[in-house]
Amino acid sequence: MKEIEEFLRENKPVVKDNPTFLLDAQRRMEAVEGIKAEVDRQHSRGRVALIIALVAGLAAGILVTALTYLYPIDAQTVGDGLLQSVRLFLQSYRQYLVYPVALLAVILSLLLSKWRKAAF
C-alpha cells in the first residue's frame, strides 16, 4: 500500500490548461451516473420478481394445504398413476404441510424486512 502511495506522490499527473477538460469530465460523470441508475433499477426489478415468486409460492402452498384438508380423497376412486401417488402423499402427510408453509412465510417476512431497511 505504501508503494502505491509513494508512486502516486512521485508521479502526479499534470493537467494541461484545457477548457474542455471539465466539460468532458462532467459528461463522463453523467454517463457513469446513468449506468449506476440502470444497475440500481435492475436490482430493484430483481427484488420485486423474487418477492412476487415467494408470495406466489406461499399462496400455492396455502391453497394446496387447504384443498387437502377440505377435500380428502378416497384412494380407490382415483385410480393408478402419478396423480394418485401425489394425492396419497398429500393425504397421508397433510398435517406436516403446515411447517413448510410457515417456514416460507417466516423467510418471506425476513427478506422483506431486510430489503426495507436497505431501501431506507
Short mmCIF file of C-alpha atoms in Angstrom, two decimals:
data_model
loop_
_atom_site.label_atom_id
_atom_site.label_comp_id
_atom_site.label_asym_id
_atom_site.label_seq_id
_atom_site.Cartn_x
_atom_site.Cartn_y
_atom_site.Cartn_z
CA MET A 1 0.00 0.00 0.00
CA LYS A 2 2.84 2.38 0.82
CA GLU A 3 4.42 1.63 -2.53
CA ILE A 4 1.31 2.74 -4.35
CA GLU A 5 1.08 5.94 -2.31
CA GLU A 6 4.74 6.66 -2.99
CA PHE A 7 4.29 6.07 -6.71
CA LEU A 8 1.32 8.40 -6.85
CA ARG A 9 3.17 11.14 -4.94
CA GLU A 10 6.16 10.94 -7.25
CA ASN A 11 4.16 10.73 -10.48
CA LYS A 12 1.45 13.33 -10.06
CA PRO A 13 -0.48 13.83 -13.28
CA VAL A 14 -0.09 17.22 -14.87
CA VAL A 15 -3.33 18.70 -16.12
CA LYS A 16 -2.94 20.94 -19.13
CA ASP A 17 -4.84 24.18 -19.20
CA ASN A 18 -7.67 22.88 -21.34
CA PRO A 19 -11.13 24.47 -21.07
CA THR A 20 -12.88 21.40 -22.49
CA PHE A 21 -11.37 19.13 -19.83
CA LEU A 22 -14.03 20.00 -17.23
CA LEU A 23 -16.86 19.62 -19.74
CA ASP A 24 -15.51 16.26 -20.87
CA ALA A 25 -15.10 15.07 -17.27
CA GLN A 26 -18.62 16.21 -16.41
CA ARG A 27 -20.03 14.37 -19.45
CA ARG A 28 -18.25 11.19 -18.39
CA MET A 29 -19.54 11.52 -14.82
CA GLU A 30 -23.10 11.87 -16.13
CA ALA A 31 -22.62 8.70 -18.17
CA VAL A 32 -21.38 6.86 -15.08
CA GLU A 33 -24.38 8.10 -13.08
CA GLY A 34 -26.70 6.85 -15.83
CA ILE A 35 -25.12 3.40 -15.70
CA LYS A 36 -25.36 3.37 -11.91
CA ALA A 37 -29.05 4.29 -12.07
CA GLU A 38 -29.70 1.45 -14.54
CA VAL A 39 -27.92 -1.06 -12.32
CA ASP A 40 -29.98 0.08 -9.32
CA ARG A 41 -33.16 -0.22 -11.39
CA GLN A 42 -32.24 -3.78 -12.40
CA HIS A 43 -31.56 -4.73 -8.78
CA SER A 44 -34.93 -3.33 -7.79
CA ARG A 45 -36.68 -5.31 -10.54
CA GLY A 46 -34.93 -8.48 -9.43
CA ARG A 47 -36.06 -7.94 -5.85
CA VAL A 48 -39.64 -7.37 -6.95
CA ALA A 49 -39.57 -10.53 -9.08
CA LEU A 50 -38.21 -12.54 -6.16
CA ILE A 51 -40.86 -11.21 -3.80
CA ILE A 52 -43.61 -11.99 -6.32
CA ALA A 53 -42.27 -15.53 -6.73
CA LEU A 54 -42.11 -16.04 -2.96
CA VAL A 55 -45.64 -14.74 -2.47
CA ALA A 56 -46.96 -16.90 -5.32
CA GLY A 57 -45.24 -19.98 -3.88
CA LEU A 58 -46.60 -19.24 -0.43
CA ALA A 59 -50.11 -18.76 -1.82
CA ALA A 60 -49.87 -22.02 -3.80
CA GLY A 61 -48.72 -23.87 -0.70
CA ILE A 62 -51.58 -22.48 1.34
CA LEU A 63 -54.06 -23.36 -1.41
CA VAL A 64 -52.79 -26.94 -1.71
CA THR A 65 -52.88 -27.37 2.07
CA ALA A 66 -56.42 -26.02 2.26
CA LEU A 67 -57.60 -28.23 -0.58
CA THR A 68 -56.04 -31.27 1.06
CA TYR A 69 -57.87 -30.57 4.30
CA LEU A 70 -61.19 -29.67 2.69
CA TYR A 71 -61.40 -32.43 0.10
CA PRO A 72 -59.99 -35.72 1.36
CA ILE A 73 -59.54 -38.25 -1.42
CA ASP A 74 -60.51 -41.88 -1.39
CA ALA A 75 -57.58 -43.79 -2.89
CA GLN A 76 -59.85 -46.40 -4.51
CA THR A 77 -61.68 -43.85 -6.66
CA VAL A 78 -58.58 -42.13 -8.01
CA GLY A 79 -57.03 -45.00 -9.92
CA ASP A 80 -53.39 -45.68 -10.75
CA GLY A 81 -50.72 -43.23 -11.81
CA LEU A 82 -48.65 -40.29 -10.70
CA LEU A 83 -51.67 -38.24 -9.71
CA GLN A 84 -52.76 -40.94 -7.34
CA SER A 85 -49.37 -41.13 -5.67
CA VAL A 86 -49.28 -37.34 -5.24
CA ARG A 87 -52.76 -37.30 -3.77
CA LEU A 88 -51.98 -40.19 -1.46
CA PHE A 89 -48.81 -38.43 -0.32
CA LEU A 90 -50.70 -35.20 0.36
CA GLN A 91 -53.47 -37.11 2.11
CA SER A 92 -51.02 -39.03 4.28
CA TYR A 93 -48.79 -36.11 5.23
CA ARG A 94 -51.18 -33.17 5.14
CA GLN A 95 -50.63 -32.38 8.81
CA TYR A 96 -46.93 -31.78 8.05
CA LEU A 97 -47.58 -29.39 5.14
CA VAL A 98 -48.18 -26.57 7.60
CA TYR A 99 -44.50 -26.49 8.61
CA PRO A 100 -43.00 -25.74 5.17
CA VAL A 101 -45.68 -23.10 4.58
CA ALA A 102 -44.89 -21.47 7.92
CA LEU A 103 -41.16 -21.63 7.15
CA LEU A 104 -41.70 -19.93 3.80
CA ALA A 105 -43.80 -17.23 5.48
CA VAL A 106 -41.03 -16.56 8.01
CA ILE A 107 -38.38 -16.41 5.27
CA LEU A 108 -40.53 -14.04 3.24
CA SER A 109 -41.05 -11.73 6.20
CA LEU A 110 -37.32 -11.72 6.99
CA LEU A 111 -36.41 -10.90 3.40
CA LEU A 112 -38.99 -8.13 3.19
CA SER A 113 -37.82 -6.54 6.42
CA LYS A 114 -34.18 -6.74 5.33
CA TRP A 115 -34.90 -5.11 1.97
CA ARG A 116 -36.98 -2.36 3.53
CA LYS A 117 -34.10 -1.48 5.85
CA ALA A 118 -31.68 -1.45 2.90
CA ALA A 119 -34.01 0.77 0.87
CA PHE A 120 -34.10 3.46 3.56
#
